[in-house]
Amino acid sequence: MDESNELLKLMVDATNHGWRDKSGLLSKQTVEKRILLVLNAKFGSEWTYKEYTSRLKWFKQQYDNYSQLMRHSSGFGWDPIRKKFTASEEVWEDYFKRFLQQQEKEIEWTLMENLVLLKLMLVISSSLGKD
């Protein structure tokens, strides 16, 4: 998860540095030279552009899951200090009961330490050419 969080931060930094192209996307060259190079050096890993796009899809899915939680379910809040969702036990039980009924596979819920960064990442997610 540390690598994913770092990747997300590097993507936001790239956007803040204005490294997106005219259409607002991060090019493959930018990703490989300015994001993956730093990520691989920091963690001693060997991320490829293909793995980057896969992780980008995962980020988007996580964001969509959390957005659905916040938009379509009453009783939820966000604690910016603890960086986690808040709700009464009853609300959580009801939500997971409904959510798990809709899923074909078990989903592991993790708390994202950088929800604000994840929201910013959506701008970058368009680099896959999908909304």
PDB file of C-alpha atoms in Angstrom:
ATOM      1  CA  MET A   1       0.000   0.000   0.000  1.00  0.00           C
ATOM      2  CA  ASP A   2       2.961   2.304   0.562  1.00  0.00           C
ATOM      3  CA  GLU A   3       3.853   2.130  -3.128  1.00  0.00           C
ATOM      4  CA  SER A   4       0.269   2.893  -4.137  1.00  0.00           C
ATOM      5  CA  ASN A   5       0.126   5.902  -1.837  1.00  0.00           C
ATOM      6  CA  GLU A   6       3.448   7.145  -3.177  1.00  0.00           C
ATOM      7  CA  LEU A   7       2.279   6.630  -6.761  1.00  0.00           C
ATOM      8  CA  LEU A   8      -0.815   8.667  -6.026  1.00  0.00           C
ATOM      9  CA  LYS A   9       1.273  11.479  -4.539  1.00  0.00           C
ATOM     10  CA  LEU A  10       3.611  11.450  -7.546  1.00  0.00           C
ATOM     11  CA  MET A  11       0.625  11.670  -9.910  1.00  0.00           C
ATOM     12  CA  VAL A  12      -0.727  14.677  -8.047  1.00  0.00           C
ATOM     13  CA  ASP A  13       2.738  16.283  -8.022  1.00  0.00           C
ATOM     14  CA  ALA A  14       2.994  15.762 -11.785  1.00  0.00           C
ATOM     15  CA  THR A  15      -0.343  17.492 -12.252  1.00  0.00           C
ATOM     16  CA  ASN A  16       0.678  20.348  -9.956  1.00  0.00           C
ATOM     17  CA  HIS A  17       3.906  20.790 -11.946  1.00  0.00           C
ATOM     18  CA  GLY A  18       1.880  21.170 -15.137  1.00  0.00           C
ATOM     19  CA  TRP A  19       3.247  18.030 -16.779  1.00  0.00           C
ATOM     20  CA  ARG A  20      -0.064  17.128 -18.400  1.00  0.00           C
ATOM     21  CA  ASP A  21      -0.409  17.487 -22.153  1.00  0.00           C
ATOM     22  CA  LYS A  22      -2.831  19.785 -24.005  1.00  0.00           C
ATOM     23  CA  SER A  23      -5.694  17.376 -23.441  1.00  0.00           C
ATOM     24  CA  GLY A  24      -4.992  17.236 -19.703  1.00  0.00           C
ATOM     25  CA  LEU A  25      -3.464  13.764 -19.680  1.00  0.00           C
ATOM     26  CA  LEU A  26      -0.159  12.432 -18.390  1.00  0.00           C
ATOM     27  CA  SER A  27       1.683  10.998 -21.378  1.00  0.00           C
ATOM     28  CA  LYS A  28       3.319   7.588 -21.283  1.00  0.00           C
ATOM     29  CA  GLN A  29       6.716   9.288 -21.494  1.00  0.00           C
ATOM     30  CA  THR A  30       5.918  11.563 -18.539  1.00  0.00           C
ATOM     31  CA  VAL A  31       4.676   8.631 -16.486  1.00  0.00           C
ATOM     32  CA  GLU A  32       7.745   6.534 -17.255  1.00  0.00           C
ATOM     33  CA  LYS A  33      10.355   9.290 -16.828  1.00  0.00           C
ATOM     34  CA  ARG A  34       8.899  11.419 -14.041  1.00  0.00           C
ATOM     35  CA  ILE A  35       6.704   9.112 -12.014  1.00  0.00           C
ATOM     36  CA  LEU A  36       7.727   5.473 -12.382  1.00  0.00           C
ATOM     37  CA  LEU A  37      11.437   6.285 -12.369  1.00  0.00           C
ATOM     38  CA  VAL A  38      11.065   7.984  -8.974  1.00  0.00           C
ATOM     39  CA  LEU A  39       8.732   5.299  -7.610  1.00  0.00           C
ATOM     40  CA  ASN A  40      11.006   2.450  -8.697  1.00  0.00           C
ATOM     41  CA  ALA A  41      14.084   4.164  -7.260  1.00  0.00           C
ATOM     42  CA  LYS A  42      12.400   4.806  -3.920  1.00  0.00           C
ATOM     43  CA  PHE A  43      11.057   1.270  -3.446  1.00  0.00           C
ATOM     44  CA  GLY A  44      13.522  -0.765  -5.508  1.00  0.00           C
ATOM     45  CA  SER A  45      10.628  -1.978  -7.621  1.00  0.00           C
ATOM     46  CA  GLU A  46      10.163  -2.327 -11.373  1.00  0.00           C
ATOM     47  CA  TRP A  47       6.776  -0.784 -12.162  1.00  0.00           C
ATOM     48  CA  THR A  48       5.925  -0.647 -15.858  1.00  0.00           C
ATOM     49  CA  TYR A  49       3.481   1.593 -17.683  1.00  0.00           C
ATOM     50  CA  LYS A  50       1.087  -1.359 -17.930  1.00  0.00           C
ATOM     51  CA  GLU A  51       1.177  -1.781 -14.144  1.00  0.00           C
ATOM     52  CA  TYR A  52       0.646   1.964 -13.780  1.00  0.00           C
ATOM     53  CA  THR A  53      -2.517   1.862 -15.901  1.00  0.00           C
ATOM     54  CA  SER A  54      -3.748  -1.132 -13.925  1.00  0.00           C
ATOM     55  CA  ARG A  55      -3.208   0.716 -10.636  1.00  0.00           C
ATOM     56  CA  LEU A  56      -4.931   3.766 -12.118  1.00  0.00           C
ATOM     57  CA  LYS A  57      -8.008   1.637 -12.799  1.00  0.00           C
ATOM     58  CA  TRP A  58      -7.847   0.335  -9.225  1.00  0.00           C
ATOM     59  CA  PHE A  59      -7.658   3.911  -7.861  1.00  0.00           C
ATOM     60  CA  LYS A  60     -10.688   4.848  -9.907  1.00  0.00           C
ATOM     61  CA  GLN A  61     -12.635   1.810  -8.648  1.00  0.00           C
ATOM     62  CA  GLN A  62     -11.757   2.664  -5.041  1.00  0.00           C
ATOM     63  CA  TYR A  63     -12.843   6.242  -5.584  1.00  0.00           C
ATOM     64  CA  ASP A  64     -16.092   5.104  -7.209  1.00  0.00           C
ATOM     65  CA  ASN A  65     -16.791   2.793  -4.251  1.00  0.00           C
ATOM     66  CA  TYR A  66     -16.206   5.542  -1.709  1.00  0.00           C
ATOM     67  CA  SER A  67     -18.155   8.073  -3.762  1.00  0.00           C
ATOM     68  CA  GLN A  68     -21.095   5.706  -3.896  1.00  0.00           C
ATOM     69  CA  LEU A  69     -20.869   5.287  -0.154  1.00  0.00           C
ATOM     70  CA  MET A  70     -20.980   9.022   0.410  1.00  0.00           C
ATOM     71  CA  ARG A  71     -23.555   9.900  -2.262  1.00  0.00           C
ATOM     72  CA  HIS A  72     -26.130   7.176  -1.928  1.00  0.00           C
ATOM     73  CA  SER A  73     -26.082   6.363   1.750  1.00  0.00           C
ATOM     74  CA  SER A  74     -27.328   8.604   4.484  1.00  0.00           C
ATOM     75  CA  GLY A  75     -25.717   8.593   7.885  1.00  0.00           C
ATOM     76  CA  PHE A  76     -22.099   8.636   6.719  1.00  0.00           C
ATOM     77  CA  GLY A  77     -19.555  11.333   7.367  1.00  0.00           C
ATOM     78  CA  TRP A  78     -15.836  11.913   6.981  1.00  0.00           C
ATOM     79  CA  ASP A  79     -13.417  12.574   9.828  1.00  0.00           C
ATOM     80  CA  PRO A  80     -10.581  14.603   8.245  1.00  0.00           C
ATOM     81  CA  ILE A  81      -8.363  14.289  11.311  1.00  0.00           C
ATOM     82  CA  ARG A  82      -8.533  10.497  11.581  1.00  0.00           C
ATOM     83  CA  LYS A  83      -8.998  10.198   7.788  1.00  0.00           C
ATOM     84  CA  LYS A  84     -11.789   7.674   7.930  1.00  0.00           C
ATOM     85  CA  PHE A  85     -15.481   7.355   7.300  1.00  0.00           C
ATOM     86  CA  THR A  86     -17.784   7.687  10.271  1.00  0.00           C
ATOM     87  CA  ALA A  87     -21.229   6.236  10.907  1.00  0.00           C
ATOM     88  CA  SER A  88     -23.186   4.532  13.634  1.00  0.00           C
ATOM     89  CA  GLU A  89     -22.844   0.758  13.950  1.00  0.00           C
ATOM     90  CA  GLU A  90     -26.382   0.357  12.614  1.00  0.00           C
ATOM     91  CA  VAL A  91     -25.606   2.390   9.486  1.00  0.00           C
ATOM     92  CA  TRP A  92     -22.440   0.354   8.819  1.00  0.00           C
ATOM     93  CA  GLU A  93     -24.270  -2.951   9.263  1.00  0.00           C
ATOM     94  CA  ASP A  94     -27.050  -1.885   6.913  1.00  0.00           C
ATOM     95  CA  TYR A  95     -24.617  -0.602   4.310  1.00  0.00           C
ATOM     96  CA  PHE A  96     -22.440  -3.729   4.269  1.00  0.00           C
ATOM     97  CA  LYS A  97     -25.486  -5.961   4.138  1.00  0.00           C
ATOM     98  CA  ARG A  98     -26.752  -4.112   1.051  1.00  0.00           C
ATOM     99  CA  PHE A  99     -23.314  -3.734  -0.492  1.00  0.00           C
ATOM    100  CA  LEU A 100     -22.276  -7.363  -0.120  1.00  0.00           C
ATOM    101  CA  GLN A 101     -25.532  -8.524  -1.665  1.00  0.00           C
ATOM    102  CA  GLN A 102     -24.580  -6.640  -4.839  1.00  0.00           C
ATOM    103  CA  GLN A 103     -21.052  -8.035  -5.087  1.00  0.00           C
ATOM    104  CA  GLU A 104     -20.017 -11.365  -6.605  1.00  0.00           C
ATOM    105  CA  LYS A 105     -16.704 -11.463  -4.820  1.00  0.00           C
ATOM    106  CA  GLU A 106     -15.480 -10.526  -1.390  1.00  0.00           C
ATOM    107  CA  ILE A 107     -14.160  -6.995  -1.190  1.00  0.00           C
ATOM    108  CA  GLU A 108     -11.542  -5.935   1.264  1.00  0.00           C
ATOM    109  CA  TRP A 109     -12.271  -2.442   2.525  1.00  0.00           C
ATOM    110  CA  THR A 110      -9.247  -0.360   3.262  1.00  0.00           C
ATOM    111  CA  LEU A 111      -9.180   3.146   4.581  1.00  0.00           C
ATOM    112  CA  MET A 112      -7.455   5.514   2.199  1.00  0.00           C
ATOM    113  CA  GLU A 113      -5.129   7.843   4.065  1.00  0.00           C
ATOM    114  CA  ASN A 114      -5.180  10.306   1.220  1.00  0.00           C
ATOM    115  CA  LEU A 115      -8.823  10.753   0.245  1.00  0.00           C
ATOM    116  CA  VAL A 116      -8.161  14.313  -0.830  1.00  0.00           C
ATOM    117  CA  LEU A 117      -5.357  13.141  -3.117  1.00  0.00           C
ATOM    118  CA  LEU A 118      -7.601  10.411  -4.447  1.00  0.00           C
ATOM    119  CA  LYS A 119     -10.169  13.004  -5.457  1.00  0.00           C
ATOM    120  CA  LEU A 120      -7.465  14.955  -7.284  1.00  0.00           C
ATOM    121  CA  MET A 121      -6.350  11.767  -8.994  1.00  0.00           C
ATOM    122  CA  LEU A 122      -9.649  11.626 -10.866  1.00  0.00           C
ATOM    123  CA  VAL A 123      -8.390  14.426 -13.069  1.00  0.00           C
ATOM    124  CA  ILE A 124      -5.463  12.225 -13.940  1.00  0.00           C
ATOM    125  CA  SER A 125      -7.591   9.107 -14.424  1.00  0.00           C
ATOM    126  CA  SER A 126      -8.819  10.495 -17.699  1.00  0.00           C
ATOM    127  CA  SER A 127      -5.404   9.513 -19.058  1.00  0.00           C
ATOM    128  CA  LEU A 128      -6.958   6.094 -19.636  1.00  0.00           C
ATOM    129  CA  GLY A 129      -9.437   7.731 -21.973  1.00  0.00           C
ATOM    130  CA  LYS A 130     -12.371   6.728 -19.777  1.00  0.00           C
ATOM    131  CA  ASP A 131     -14.460   8.626 -17.250  1.00  0.00           C
TER     132      ASP A 131
END
